Amino acid sequence: MRITILDGAEAPGPMDGWLGAVERGLASAGHAVRTFRLRERTLAQCKGCFECWVRTPGRCGIRDGTEEILLELLASDLAVVASPTCMGMTTALSRRASERLNSELMGRPSLV
């Protein structure tokens, strides 16, 4: 099985060890695992311009690391989104990635 892990922690911390153990366990069970540490990437905030829906369906006008993550997620059998909670919610970084990936997924004609 192909598994993609999105690590939404904004700074190194205890979750790194836990996710490392999960990744090693899945790999030792024969799964192909790829982890994206979102804090190591430049992910711009969605501008709400709808370019990904209207002008270039399925492709965001912002060029950053989101498209690589999106393609990996589309090829995966399972996605794991891991985020510490901050005031009862995911981190702002996890939220930003979620909004960007959602807009690109919804803008792809083959997926709607």
mmCIF file of N, CA, C and O in Angstrom:
data_model
loop_
_atom_site.group_PDB
_atom_site.id
_atom_site.type_symbol
_atom_site.label_atom_id
_atom_site.label_comp_id
_atom_site.label_asym_id
_atom_site.label_seq_id
_atom_site.Cartn_x
_atom_site.Cartn_y
_atom_site.Cartn_z
ATOM 1 N N MET A 1 0.843 -1.173 0.000
ATOM 2 C CA MET A 1 0.000 0.000 0.000
ATOM 3 C C MET A 1 0.892 1.240 0.000
ATOM 4 O O MET A 1 1.929 1.277 0.635
ATOM 5 N N ARG A 2 0.482 2.264 -0.709
ATOM 6 C CA ARG A 2 1.210 3.530 -0.775
ATOM 7 C C ARG A 2 0.558 4.504 0.201
ATOM 8 O O ARG A 2 -0.645 4.776 0.098
ATOM 9 N N ILE A 3 1.362 5.029 1.128
ATOM 10 C CA ILE A 3 0.840 5.883 2.195
ATOM 11 C C ILE A 3 1.596 7.212 2.201
ATOM 12 O O ILE A 3 2.824 7.243 2.123
ATOM 13 N N THR A 4 0.844 8.296 2.310
ATOM 14 C CA THR A 4 1.426 9.630 2.409
ATOM 15 C C THR A 4 1.088 10.205 3.779
ATOM 16 O O THR A 4 -0.063 10.172 4.198
ATOM 17 N N ILE A 5 2.111 10.712 4.459
ATOM 18 C CA ILE A 5 1.929 11.330 5.771
ATOM 19 C C ILE A 5 2.208 12.821 5.644
ATOM 20 O O ILE A 5 3.257 13.219 5.126
ATOM 21 N N LEU A 6 1.279 13.645 6.103
ATOM 22 C CA LEU A 6 1.474 15.094 6.163
ATOM 23 C C LEU A 6 1.693 15.475 7.616
ATOM 24 O O LEU A 6 0.804 15.301 8.454
ATOM 25 N N ASP A 7 2.874 15.963 7.923
ATOM 26 C CA ASP A 7 3.239 16.371 9.276
ATOM 27 C C ASP A 7 2.998 17.871 9.394
ATOM 28 O O ASP A 7 3.721 18.674 8.818
ATOM 29 N N GLY A 8 1.980 18.255 10.168
ATOM 30 C CA GLY A 8 1.603 19.654 10.298
ATOM 31 C C GLY A 8 2.186 20.363 11.504
ATOM 32 O O GLY A 8 1.782 21.483 11.809
ATOM 33 N N ALA A 9 3.154 19.740 12.184
ATOM 34 C CA ALA A 9 3.780 20.400 13.333
ATOM 35 C C ALA A 9 4.589 21.592 12.839
ATOM 36 O O ALA A 9 5.343 21.493 11.867
ATOM 37 N N GLU A 10 4.442 22.722 13.513
ATOM 38 C CA GLU A 10 5.122 23.944 13.071
ATOM 39 C C GLU A 10 6.575 24.031 13.525
ATOM 40 O O GLU A 10 7.331 24.838 13.010
ATOM 41 N N ALA A 11 6.957 23.184 14.488
ATOM 42 C CA ALA A 11 8.330 23.163 14.985
ATOM 43 C C ALA A 11 8.665 21.741 15.417
ATOM 44 O O ALA A 11 7.763 20.953 15.721
ATOM 45 N N PRO A 12 9.953 21.391 15.446
ATOM 46 C CA PRO A 12 10.316 20.060 15.924
ATOM 47 C C PRO A 12 9.807 19.853 17.354
ATOM 48 O O PRO A 12 9.772 20.796 18.148
ATOM 49 N N GLY A 13 9.388 18.644 17.641
ATOM 50 C CA GLY A 13 8.867 18.351 18.968
ATOM 51 C C GLY A 13 8.574 16.873 19.125
ATOM 52 O O GLY A 13 9.019 16.047 18.318
ATOM 53 N N PRO A 14 7.813 16.522 20.151
ATOM 54 C CA PRO A 14 7.531 15.114 20.444
ATOM 55 C C PRO A 14 6.828 14.374 19.294
ATOM 56 O O PRO A 14 6.991 13.168 19.144
ATOM 57 N N MET A 15 6.061 15.071 18.496
ATOM 58 C CA MET A 15 5.343 14.407 17.422
ATOM 59 C C MET A 15 6.299 13.837 16.373
ATOM 60 O O MET A 15 5.981 12.852 15.699
ATOM 61 N N ASP A 16 7.481 14.414 16.240
ATOM 62 C CA ASP A 16 8.460 13.903 15.277
ATOM 63 C C ASP A 16 8.827 12.457 15.590
ATOM 64 O O ASP A 16 8.895 11.626 14.695
ATOM 65 N N GLY A 17 9.058 12.157 16.850
ATOM 66 C CA GLY A 17 9.392 10.793 17.260
ATOM 67 C C GLY A 17 8.247 9.835 17.008
ATOM 68 O O GLY A 17 8.445 8.710 16.530
ATOM 69 N N TRP A 18 7.044 10.288 17.319
ATOM 70 C CA TRP A 18 5.873 9.437 17.118
ATOM 71 C C TRP A 18 5.662 9.147 15.640
ATOM 72 O O TRP A 18 5.439 8.004 15.243
ATOM 73 N N LEU A 19 5.729 10.174 14.807
ATOM 74 C CA LEU A 19 5.546 9.969 13.371
ATOM 75 C C LEU A 19 6.666 9.124 12.774
ATOM 76 O O LEU A 19 6.429 8.318 11.871
ATOM 77 N N GLY A 20 7.880 9.284 13.290
ATOM 78 C CA GLY A 20 8.992 8.447 12.835
ATOM 79 C C GLY A 20 8.717 6.981 13.131
ATOM 80 O O GLY A 20 8.969 6.107 12.291
ATOM 81 N N ALA A 21 8.176 6.702 14.313
ATOM 82 C CA ALA A 21 7.843 5.319 14.691
ATOM 83 C C ALA A 21 6.726 4.774 13.800
ATOM 84 O O ALA A 21 6.769 3.615 13.371
ATOM 85 N N VAL A 22 5.727 5.598 13.509
ATOM 86 C CA VAL A 22 4.633 5.174 12.623
ATOM 87 C C VAL A 22 5.182 4.872 11.237
ATOM 88 O O VAL A 22 4.868 3.841 10.637
ATOM 89 N N GLU A 23 6.029 5.752 10.734
ATOM 90 C CA GLU A 23 6.611 5.569 9.403
ATOM 91 C C GLU A 23 7.452 4.282 9.341
ATOM 92 O O GLU A 23 7.317 3.493 8.398
ATOM 93 N N ARG A 24 8.287 4.064 10.341
ATOM 94 C CA ARG A 24 9.110 2.845 10.368
ATOM 95 C C ARG A 24 8.249 1.593 10.460
ATOM 96 O O ARG A 24 8.514 0.593 9.799
ATOM 97 N N GLY A 25 7.208 1.643 11.276
ATOM 98 C CA GLY A 25 6.315 0.495 11.422
ATOM 99 C C GLY A 25 5.596 0.159 10.124
ATOM 100 O O GLY A 25 5.492 -1.009 9.743
ATOM 101 N N LEU A 26 5.115 1.174 9.443
ATOM 102 C CA LEU A 26 4.427 0.951 8.169
ATOM 103 C C LEU A 26 5.394 0.421 7.110
ATOM 104 O O LEU A 26 5.062 -0.490 6.350
ATOM 105 N N ALA A 27 6.605 0.994 7.076
ATOM 106 C CA ALA A 27 7.599 0.545 6.099
ATOM 107 C C ALA A 27 8.013 -0.899 6.376
ATOM 108 O O ALA A 27 8.175 -1.691 5.438
ATOM 109 N N SER A 28 8.166 -1.258 7.650
ATOM 110 C CA SER A 28 8.562 -2.633 7.983
ATOM 111 C C SER A 28 7.461 -3.637 7.649
ATOM 112 O O SER A 28 7.723 -4.819 7.473
ATOM 113 N N ALA A 29 6.218 -3.154 7.547
ATOM 114 C CA ALA A 29 5.098 -4.016 7.159
ATOM 115 C C ALA A 29 4.973 -4.105 5.635
ATOM 116 O O ALA A 29 4.033 -4.714 5.124
ATOM 117 N N GLY A 30 5.905 -3.479 4.919
ATOM 118 C CA GLY A 30 5.921 -3.586 3.471
ATOM 119 C C GLY A 30 5.232 -2.463 2.712
ATOM 120 O O GLY A 30 5.076 -2.545 1.495
ATOM 121 N N HIS A 31 4.836 -1.420 3.406
ATOM 122 C CA HIS A 31 4.158 -0.303 2.743
ATOM 123 C C HIS A 31 5.176 0.726 2.257
ATOM 124 O O HIS A 31 6.214 0.928 2.872
ATOM 125 N N ALA A 32 4.855 1.393 1.167
ATOM 126 C CA ALA A 32 5.675 2.503 0.664
ATOM 127 C C ALA A 32 5.160 3.769 1.345
ATOM 128 O O ALA A 32 4.003 4.134 1.190
ATOM 129 N N VAL A 33 6.020 4.408 2.118
ATOM 130 C CA VAL A 33 5.604 5.566 2.920
ATOM 131 C C VAL A 33 6.411 6.796 2.515
ATOM 132 O O VAL A 33 7.626 6.731 2.381
ATOM 133 N N ARG A 34 5.710 7.904 2.334
ATOM 134 C CA ARG A 34 6.371 9.182 2.070
ATOM 135 C C ARG A 34 5.811 10.215 3.033
ATOM 136 O O ARG A 34 4.593 10.356 3.157
ATOM 137 N N THR A 35 6.708 10.901 3.721
ATOM 138 C CA THR A 35 6.307 11.911 4.690
ATOM 139 C C THR A 35 6.682 13.296 4.194
ATOM 140 O O THR A 35 7.796 13.513 3.723
ATOM 141 N N PHE A 36 5.735 14.212 4.296
ATOM 142 C CA PHE A 36 5.981 15.620 3.990
ATOM 143 C C PHE A 36 5.928 16.393 5.294
ATOM 144 O O PHE A 36 4.883 16.441 5.939
ATOM 145 N N ARG A 37 7.052 16.985 5.684
ATOM 146 C CA ARG A 37 7.058 17.870 6.845
ATOM 147 C C ARG A 37 6.722 19.263 6.309
ATOM 148 O O ARG A 37 7.553 19.910 5.670
ATOM 149 N N LEU A 38 5.498 19.681 6.555
ATOM 150 C CA LEU A 38 5.001 20.920 5.960
ATOM 151 C C LEU A 38 5.827 22.125 6.378
ATOM 152 O O LEU A 38 5.949 23.085 5.617
ATOM 153 N N ARG A 39 6.412 22.086 7.564
ATOM 154 C CA ARG A 39 7.210 23.228 8.043
ATOM 155 C C ARG A 39 8.478 23.425 7.214
ATOM 156 O O ARG A 39 9.085 24.485 7.244
ATOM 157 N N GLU A 40 8.882 22.404 6.455
ATOM 158 C CA GLU A 40 10.084 22.501 5.637
ATOM 159 C C GLU A 40 9.774 22.974 4.215
ATOM 160 O O GLU A 40 10.655 23.020 3.370
ATOM 161 N N ARG A 41 8.524 23.313 3.961
ATOM 162 C CA ARG A 41 8.093 23.727 2.625
ATOM 163 C C ARG A 41 7.508 25.129 2.669
ATOM 164 O O ARG A 41 7.056 25.589 3.701
ATOM 165 N N THR A 42 7.479 25.746 1.521
ATOM 166 C CA THR A 42 6.830 27.043 1.397
ATOM 167 C C THR A 42 5.427 26.790 0.869
ATOM 168 O O THR A 42 5.262 26.354 -0.268
ATOM 169 N N LEU A 43 4.437 27.009 1.697
ATOM 170 C CA LEU A 43 3.044 26.837 1.303
ATOM 171 C C LEU A 43 2.331 28.169 1.501
ATOM 172 O O LEU A 43 2.112 28.602 2.618
ATOM 173 N N ALA A 44 1.981 28.788 0.405
ATOM 174 C CA ALA A 44 1.297 30.083 0.469
ATOM 175 C C ALA A 44 -0.163 29.898 0.875
ATOM 176 O O ALA A 44 -0.749 28.838 0.660
ATOM 177 N N GLN A 45 -0.717 30.921 1.438
ATOM 178 C CA GLN A 45 -2.132 30.922 1.821
ATOM 179 C C GLN A 45 -2.990 31.008 0.561
ATOM 180 O O GLN A 45 -2.661 31.720 -0.380
ATOM 181 N N CYS A 46 -4.099 30.284 0.531
ATOM 182 C CA CYS A 46 -5.049 30.374 -0.577
ATOM 183 C C CYS A 46 -5.561 31.822 -0.647
ATOM 184 O O CYS A 46 -5.916 32.414 0.372
ATOM 185 N N LYS A 47 -5.589 32.385 -1.861
ATOM 186 C CA LYS A 47 -6.045 33.761 -2.049
ATOM 187 C C LYS A 47 -7.535 33.846 -2.324
ATOM 188 O O LYS A 47 -8.091 34.923 -2.388
ATOM 189 N N GLY A 48 -8.185 32.708 -2.556
ATOM 190 C CA GLY A 48 -9.607 32.719 -2.864
ATOM 191 C C GLY A 48 -9.904 33.299 -4.233
ATOM 192 O O GLY A 48 -10.990 33.807 -4.485
ATOM 193 N N CYS A 49 -8.951 33.186 -5.158
ATOM 194 C CA CYS A 49 -9.118 33.791 -6.478
ATOM 195 C C CYS A 49 -9.889 32.882 -7.450
ATOM 196 O O CYS A 49 -10.295 33.327 -8.515
ATOM 197 N N PHE A 50 -10.051 31.618 -7.089
ATOM 198 C CA PHE A 50 -10.744 30.610 -7.904
ATOM 199 C C PHE A 50 -10.081 30.352 -9.253
ATOM 200 O O PHE A 50 -10.700 29.814 -10.155
ATOM 201 N N GLU A 51 -8.820 30.743 -9.398
ATOM 202 C CA GLU A 51 -8.088 30.454 -10.633
ATOM 203 C C GLU A 51 -8.034 28.937 -10.857
ATOM 204 O O GLU A 51 -8.127 28.474 -11.989
ATOM 205 N N CYS A 52 -7.915 28.172 -9.773
ATOM 206 C CA CYS A 52 -7.834 26.714 -9.879
ATOM 207 C C CYS A 52 -9.152 26.097 -10.361
ATOM 208 O O CYS A 52 -9.183 24.942 -10.777
ATOM 209 N N TRP A 53 -10.231 26.847 -10.320
ATOM 210 C CA TRP A 53 -11.528 26.353 -10.781
ATOM 211 C C TRP A 53 -11.876 26.885 -12.166
ATOM 212 O O TRP A 53 -12.415 26.178 -12.992
ATOM 213 N N VAL A 54 -11.564 28.153 -12.411
ATOM 214 C CA VAL A 54 -12.056 28.826 -13.612
ATOM 215 C C VAL A 54 -10.987 28.943 -14.699
ATOM 216 O O VAL A 54 -11.191 28.489 -15.826
ATOM 217 N N ARG A 55 -9.887 29.559 -14.370
ATOM 218 C CA ARG A 55 -8.883 29.870 -15.388
ATOM 219 C C ARG A 55 -8.029 28.671 -15.776
ATOM 220 O O ARG A 55 -7.775 28.432 -16.952
ATOM 221 N N THR A 56 -7.556 27.928 -14.782
ATOM 222 C CA THR A 56 -6.708 26.746 -15.021
ATOM 223 C C THR A 56 -7.246 25.591 -14.184
ATOM 224 O O THR A 56 -6.674 25.258 -13.148
ATOM 225 N N PRO A 57 -8.356 24.979 -14.568
ATOM 226 C CA PRO A 57 -8.997 23.947 -13.737
ATOM 227 C C PRO A 57 -8.036 22.877 -13.226
ATOM 228 O O PRO A 57 -7.303 22.265 -13.990
ATOM 229 N N GLY A 58 -8.067 22.731 -11.898
ATOM 230 C CA GLY A 58 -7.232 21.727 -11.255
ATOM 231 C C GLY A 58 -5.805 22.144 -11.010
ATOM 232 O O GLY A 58 -5.003 21.371 -10.508
ATOM 233 N N ARG A 59 -5.473 23.379 -11.317
ATOM 234 C CA ARG A 59 -4.110 23.847 -11.111
ATOM 235 C C ARG A 59 -4.132 25.236 -10.485
ATOM 236 O O ARG A 59 -4.630 26.190 -11.079
ATOM 237 N N CYS A 60 -3.588 25.324 -9.298
ATOM 238 C CA CYS A 60 -3.549 26.590 -8.571
ATOM 239 C C CYS A 60 -2.580 27.549 -9.255
ATOM 240 O O CYS A 60 -1.556 27.138 -9.796
ATOM 241 N N GLY A 61 -2.902 28.828 -9.213
ATOM 242 C CA GLY A 61 -2.048 29.845 -9.795
ATOM 243 C C GLY A 61 -0.824 30.139 -8.944
ATOM 244 O O GLY A 61 0.142 30.729 -9.418
ATOM 245 N N ILE A 62 -0.839 29.721 -7.706
ATOM 246 C CA ILE A 62 0.300 29.937 -6.810
ATOM 247 C C ILE A 62 1.286 28.800 -7.021
ATOM 248 O O ILE A 62 0.930 27.633 -6.914
ATOM 249 N N ARG A 63 2.523 29.122 -7.302
ATOM 250 C CA ARG A 63 3.550 28.110 -7.522
ATOM 251 C C ARG A 63 4.378 27.950 -6.243
ATOM 252 O O ARG A 63 5.163 28.828 -5.892
ATOM 253 N N ASP A 64 4.165 26.855 -5.566
ATOM 254 C CA ASP A 64 4.948 26.529 -4.372
ATOM 255 C C ASP A 64 5.000 25.006 -4.258
ATOM 256 O O ASP A 64 4.851 24.314 -5.256
ATOM 257 N N GLY A 65 5.162 24.471 -3.082
ATOM 258 C CA GLY A 65 5.314 23.031 -2.900
ATOM 259 C C GLY A 65 4.027 22.241 -2.857
ATOM 260 O O GLY A 65 4.049 21.027 -2.647
ATOM 261 N N THR A 66 2.898 22.874 -3.072
ATOM 262 C CA THR A 66 1.618 22.189 -2.935
ATOM 263 C C THR A 66 1.380 21.153 -4.022
ATOM 264 O O THR A 66 0.850 20.078 -3.750
ATOM 265 N N GLU A 67 1.771 21.446 -5.248
ATOM 266 C CA GLU A 67 1.458 20.524 -6.343
ATOM 267 C C GLU A 67 2.152 19.173 -6.159
ATOM 268 O O GLU A 67 1.568 18.124 -6.424
ATOM 269 N N GLU A 68 3.388 19.168 -5.688
ATOM 270 C CA GLU A 68 4.094 17.903 -5.438
ATOM 271 C C GLU A 68 3.348 17.073 -4.394
ATOM 272 O O GLU A 68 3.188 15.862 -4.550
ATOM 273 N N ILE A 69 2.888 17.728 -3.343
ATOM 274 C CA ILE A 69 2.133 17.027 -2.298
ATOM 275 C C ILE A 69 0.830 16.491 -2.871
ATOM 276 O O ILE A 69 0.447 15.343 -2.617
ATOM 277 N N LEU A 70 0.145 17.302 -3.648
ATOM 278 C CA LEU A 70 -1.122 16.902 -4.240
ATOM 279 C C LEU A 70 -0.959 15.662 -5.121
ATOM 280 O O LEU A 70 -1.728 14.702 -5.015
ATOM 281 N N LEU A 71 0.043 15.658 -5.974
ATOM 282 C CA LEU A 71 0.267 14.507 -6.856
ATOM 283 C C LEU A 71 0.573 13.245 -6.055
ATOM 284 O O LEU A 71 0.116 12.152 -6.397
ATOM 285 N N GLU A 72 1.318 13.397 -4.993
ATOM 286 C CA GLU A 72 1.621 12.237 -4.135
ATOM 287 C C GLU A 72 0.346 11.729 -3.453
ATOM 288 O O GLU A 72 0.121 10.522 -3.356
ATOM 289 N N LEU A 73 -0.485 12.642 -2.970
ATOM 290 C CA LEU A 73 -1.746 12.234 -2.336
ATOM 291 C C LEU A 73 -2.656 11.509 -3.316
ATOM 292 O O LEU A 73 -3.284 10.510 -2.973
ATOM 293 N N LEU A 74 -2.736 11.995 -4.549
ATOM 294 C CA LEU A 74 -3.578 11.366 -5.548
ATOM 295 C C LEU A 74 -3.107 9.950 -5.882
ATOM 296 O O LEU A 74 -3.911 9.083 -6.211
ATOM 297 N N ALA A 75 -1.808 9.715 -5.789
ATOM 298 C CA ALA A 75 -1.258 8.397 -6.093
ATOM 299 C C ALA A 75 -1.289 7.456 -4.888
ATOM 300 O O ALA A 75 -1.006 6.268 -5.022
ATOM 301 N N SER A 76 -1.636 7.981 -3.720
ATOM 302 C CA SER A 76 -1.621 7.183 -2.490
ATOM 303 C C SER A 76 -2.916 6.420 -2.278
ATOM 304 O O SER A 76 -3.979 6.821 -2.734
ATOM 305 N N ASP A 77 -2.785 5.322 -1.535
ATOM 306 C CA ASP A 77 -3.950 4.545 -1.119
ATOM 307 C C ASP A 77 -4.498 5.067 0.202
ATOM 308 O O ASP A 77 -5.671 4.893 0.512
ATOM 309 N N LEU A 78 -3.617 5.698 0.995
ATOM 310 C CA LEU A 78 -4.000 6.173 2.320
ATOM 311 C C LEU A 78 -3.236 7.452 2.626
ATOM 312 O O LEU A 78 -2.050 7.550 2.325
ATOM 313 N N ALA A 79 -3.922 8.423 3.201
ATOM 314 C CA ALA A 79 -3.280 9.666 3.636
ATOM 315 C C ALA A 79 -3.444 9.802 5.137
ATOM 316 O O ALA A 79 -4.524 9.567 5.681
ATOM 317 N N VAL A 80 -2.355 10.184 5.802
ATOM 318 C CA VAL A 80 -2.373 10.428 7.242
ATOM 319 C C VAL A 80 -2.037 11.898 7.439
ATOM 320 O O VAL A 80 -0.977 12.353 7.007
ATOM 321 N N VAL A 81 -2.936 12.637 8.052
ATOM 322 C CA VAL A 81 -2.691 14.041 8.355
ATOM 323 C C VAL A 81 -2.498 14.143 9.854
ATOM 324 O O VAL A 81 -3.419 13.875 10.620
ATOM 325 N N ALA A 82 -1.293 14.500 10.253
ATOM 326 C CA ALA A 82 -0.958 14.559 11.668
ATOM 327 C C ALA A 82 -0.669 16.000 12.055
ATOM 328 O O ALA A 82 0.104 16.688 11.392
ATOM 329 N N SER A 83 -1.305 16.454 13.126
ATOM 330 C CA SER A 83 -1.109 17.824 13.572
ATOM 331 C C SER A 83 -1.311 17.904 15.073
ATOM 332 O O SER A 83 -2.265 17.336 15.601
ATOM 333 N N PRO A 84 -0.423 18.618 15.759
ATOM 334 C CA PRO A 84 -0.711 18.899 17.158
ATOM 335 C C PRO A 84 -1.921 19.830 17.222
ATOM 336 O O PRO A 84 -2.249 20.487 16.231
ATOM 337 N N THR A 85 -2.574 19.866 18.337
ATOM 338 C CA THR A 85 -3.699 20.792 18.463
ATOM 339 C C THR A 85 -3.228 22.083 19.110
ATOM 340 O O THR A 85 -2.360 22.101 19.965
ATOM 341 N N CYS A 86 -3.821 23.162 18.658
ATOM 342 C CA CYS A 86 -3.518 24.481 19.180
ATOM 343 C C CYS A 86 -4.864 25.159 19.418
ATOM 344 O O CYS A 86 -5.599 25.415 18.454
ATOM 345 N N MET A 87 -5.198 25.375 20.661
ATOM 346 C CA MET A 87 -6.482 25.958 21.032
ATOM 347 C C MET A 87 -7.641 25.106 20.500
ATOM 348 O O MET A 87 -8.649 25.609 20.015
ATOM 349 N N GLY A 88 -7.455 23.782 20.527
ATOM 350 C CA GLY A 88 -8.498 22.858 20.130
ATOM 351 C C GLY A 88 -8.615 22.619 18.633
ATOM 352 O O GLY A 88 -9.532 21.954 18.176
ATOM 353 N N MET A 89 -7.689 23.150 17.858
ATOM 354 C CA MET A 89 -7.734 22.996 16.402
ATOM 355 C C MET A 89 -6.364 22.546 15.893
ATOM 356 O O MET A 89 -5.386 22.567 16.625
ATOM 357 N N THR A 90 -6.323 22.177 14.597
ATOM 358 C CA THR A 90 -5.032 21.852 14.003
ATOM 359 C C THR A 90 -4.194 23.122 13.911
ATOM 360 O O THR A 90 -4.706 24.231 14.058
ATOM 361 N N THR A 91 -2.922 22.947 13.621
ATOM 362 C CA THR A 91 -2.047 24.109 13.492
ATOM 363 C C THR A 91 -2.440 24.926 12.252
ATOM 364 O O THR A 91 -3.079 24.418 11.332
ATOM 365 N N ALA A 92 -2.037 26.162 12.230
ATOM 366 C CA ALA A 92 -2.313 27.028 11.078
ATOM 367 C C ALA A 92 -1.664 26.452 9.817
ATOM 368 O O ALA A 92 -2.220 26.551 8.722
ATOM 369 N N LEU A 93 -0.525 25.819 9.976
ATOM 370 C CA LEU A 93 0.170 25.204 8.850
ATOM 371 C C LEU A 93 -0.650 24.061 8.255
ATOM 372 O O LEU A 93 -0.792 23.948 7.034
ATOM 373 N N SER A 94 -1.231 23.223 9.094
ATOM 374 C CA SER A 94 -2.087 22.131 8.623
ATOM 375 C C SER A 94 -3.318 22.681 7.923
ATOM 376 O O SER A 94 -3.751 22.178 6.891
ATOM 377 N N ARG A 95 -3.876 23.721 8.495
ATOM 378 C CA ARG A 95 -5.062 24.336 7.910
ATOM 379 C C ARG A 95 -4.755 24.937 6.538
ATOM 380 O O ARG A 95 -5.516 24.789 5.590
ATOM 381 N N ARG A 96 -3.618 25.622 6.430
ATOM 382 C CA ARG A 96 -3.221 26.226 5.160
ATOM 383 C C ARG A 96 -3.047 25.147 4.091
ATOM 384 O O ARG A 96 -3.542 25.284 2.974
ATOM 385 N N ALA A 97 -2.382 24.056 4.433
ATOM 386 C CA ALA A 97 -2.191 22.961 3.478
ATOM 387 C C ALA A 97 -3.531 22.356 3.086
ATOM 388 O O ALA A 97 -3.781 22.069 1.909
ATOM 389 N N SER A 98 -4.400 22.185 4.048
ATOM 390 C CA SER A 98 -5.723 21.614 3.776
ATOM 391 C C SER A 98 -6.505 22.481 2.797
ATOM 392 O O SER A 98 -7.102 21.976 1.847
ATOM 393 N N GLU A 99 -6.504 23.783 3.016
ATOM 394 C CA GLU A 99 -7.238 24.695 2.135
ATOM 395 C C GLU A 99 -6.668 24.687 0.722
ATOM 396 O O GLU A 99 -7.406 24.650 -0.259
ATOM 397 N N ARG A 100 -5.361 24.698 0.602
ATOM 398 C CA ARG A 100 -4.734 24.701 -0.725
ATOM 399 C C ARG A 100 -4.979 23.382 -1.452
ATOM 400 O O ARG A 100 -5.304 23.371 -2.630
ATOM 401 N N LEU A 101 -4.820 22.269 -0.754
ATOM 402 C CA LEU A 101 -5.025 20.963 -1.395
ATOM 403 C C LEU A 101 -6.483 20.779 -1.778
ATOM 404 O O LEU A 101 -6.796 20.249 -2.841
ATOM 405 N N ASN A 102 -7.381 21.238 -0.930
ATOM 406 C CA ASN A 102 -8.807 21.126 -1.219
ATOM 407 C C ASN A 102 -9.176 21.913 -2.465
ATOM 408 O O ASN A 102 -9.914 21.437 -3.322
ATOM 409 N N SER A 103 -8.665 23.120 -2.594
ATOM 410 C CA SER A 103 -9.018 23.937 -3.755
ATOM 411 C C SER A 103 -8.504 23.294 -5.038
ATOM 412 O O SER A 103 -9.184 23.296 -6.054
ATOM 413 N N GLU A 104 -7.317 22.711 -4.995
ATOM 414 C CA GLU A 104 -6.786 22.069 -6.195
ATOM 415 C C GLU A 104 -7.532 20.779 -6.507
ATOM 416 O O GLU A 104 -7.819 20.487 -7.664
ATOM 417 N N LEU A 105 -7.874 20.016 -5.504
ATOM 418 C CA LEU A 105 -8.624 18.785 -5.746
ATOM 419 C C LEU A 105 -9.993 19.076 -6.329
ATOM 420 O O LEU A 105 -10.438 18.439 -7.271
ATOM 421 N N MET A 106 -10.675 20.073 -5.771
ATOM 422 C CA MET A 106 -12.025 20.379 -6.237
ATOM 423 C C MET A 106 -12.006 21.003 -7.625
ATOM 424 O O MET A 106 -12.978 20.907 -8.352
ATOM 425 N N GLY A 107 -10.908 21.631 -7.992
ATOM 426 C CA GLY A 107 -10.822 22.257 -9.297
ATOM 427 C C GLY A 107 -10.486 21.283 -10.426
ATOM 428 O O GLY A 107 -10.584 21.633 -11.589
ATOM 429 N N ARG A 108 -10.115 20.062 -10.091
ATOM 430 C CA ARG A 108 -9.763 19.084 -11.129
ATOM 431 C C ARG A 108 -11.035 18.475 -11.712
ATOM 432 O O ARG A 108 -11.760 17.791 -11.012
ATOM 433 N N PRO A 109 -11.309 18.700 -12.986
ATOM 434 C CA PRO A 109 -12.545 18.217 -13.600
ATOM 435 C C PRO A 109 -12.729 16.708 -13.471
ATOM 436 O O PRO A 109 -13.840 16.233 -13.319
ATOM 437 N N SER A 110 -11.644 15.955 -13.489
ATOM 438 C CA SER A 110 -11.781 14.498 -13.424
ATOM 439 C C SER A 110 -12.217 14.014 -12.050
ATOM 440 O O SER A 110 -12.616 12.897 -11.881
ATOM 441 N N LEU A 111 -12.123 14.886 -11.040
ATOM 442 C CA LEU A 111 -12.452 14.479 -9.680
ATOM 443 C C LEU A 111 -13.786 15.031 -9.204
ATOM 444 O O LEU A 111 -14.268 14.661 -8.158
ATOM 445 N N VAL A 112 -14.358 15.957 -9.936
ATOM 446 C CA VAL A 112 -15.606 16.585 -9.487
ATOM 447 C C VAL A 112 -16.792 15.814 -10.016
ATOM 448 O O VAL A 112 -16.832 15.338 -11.098
#
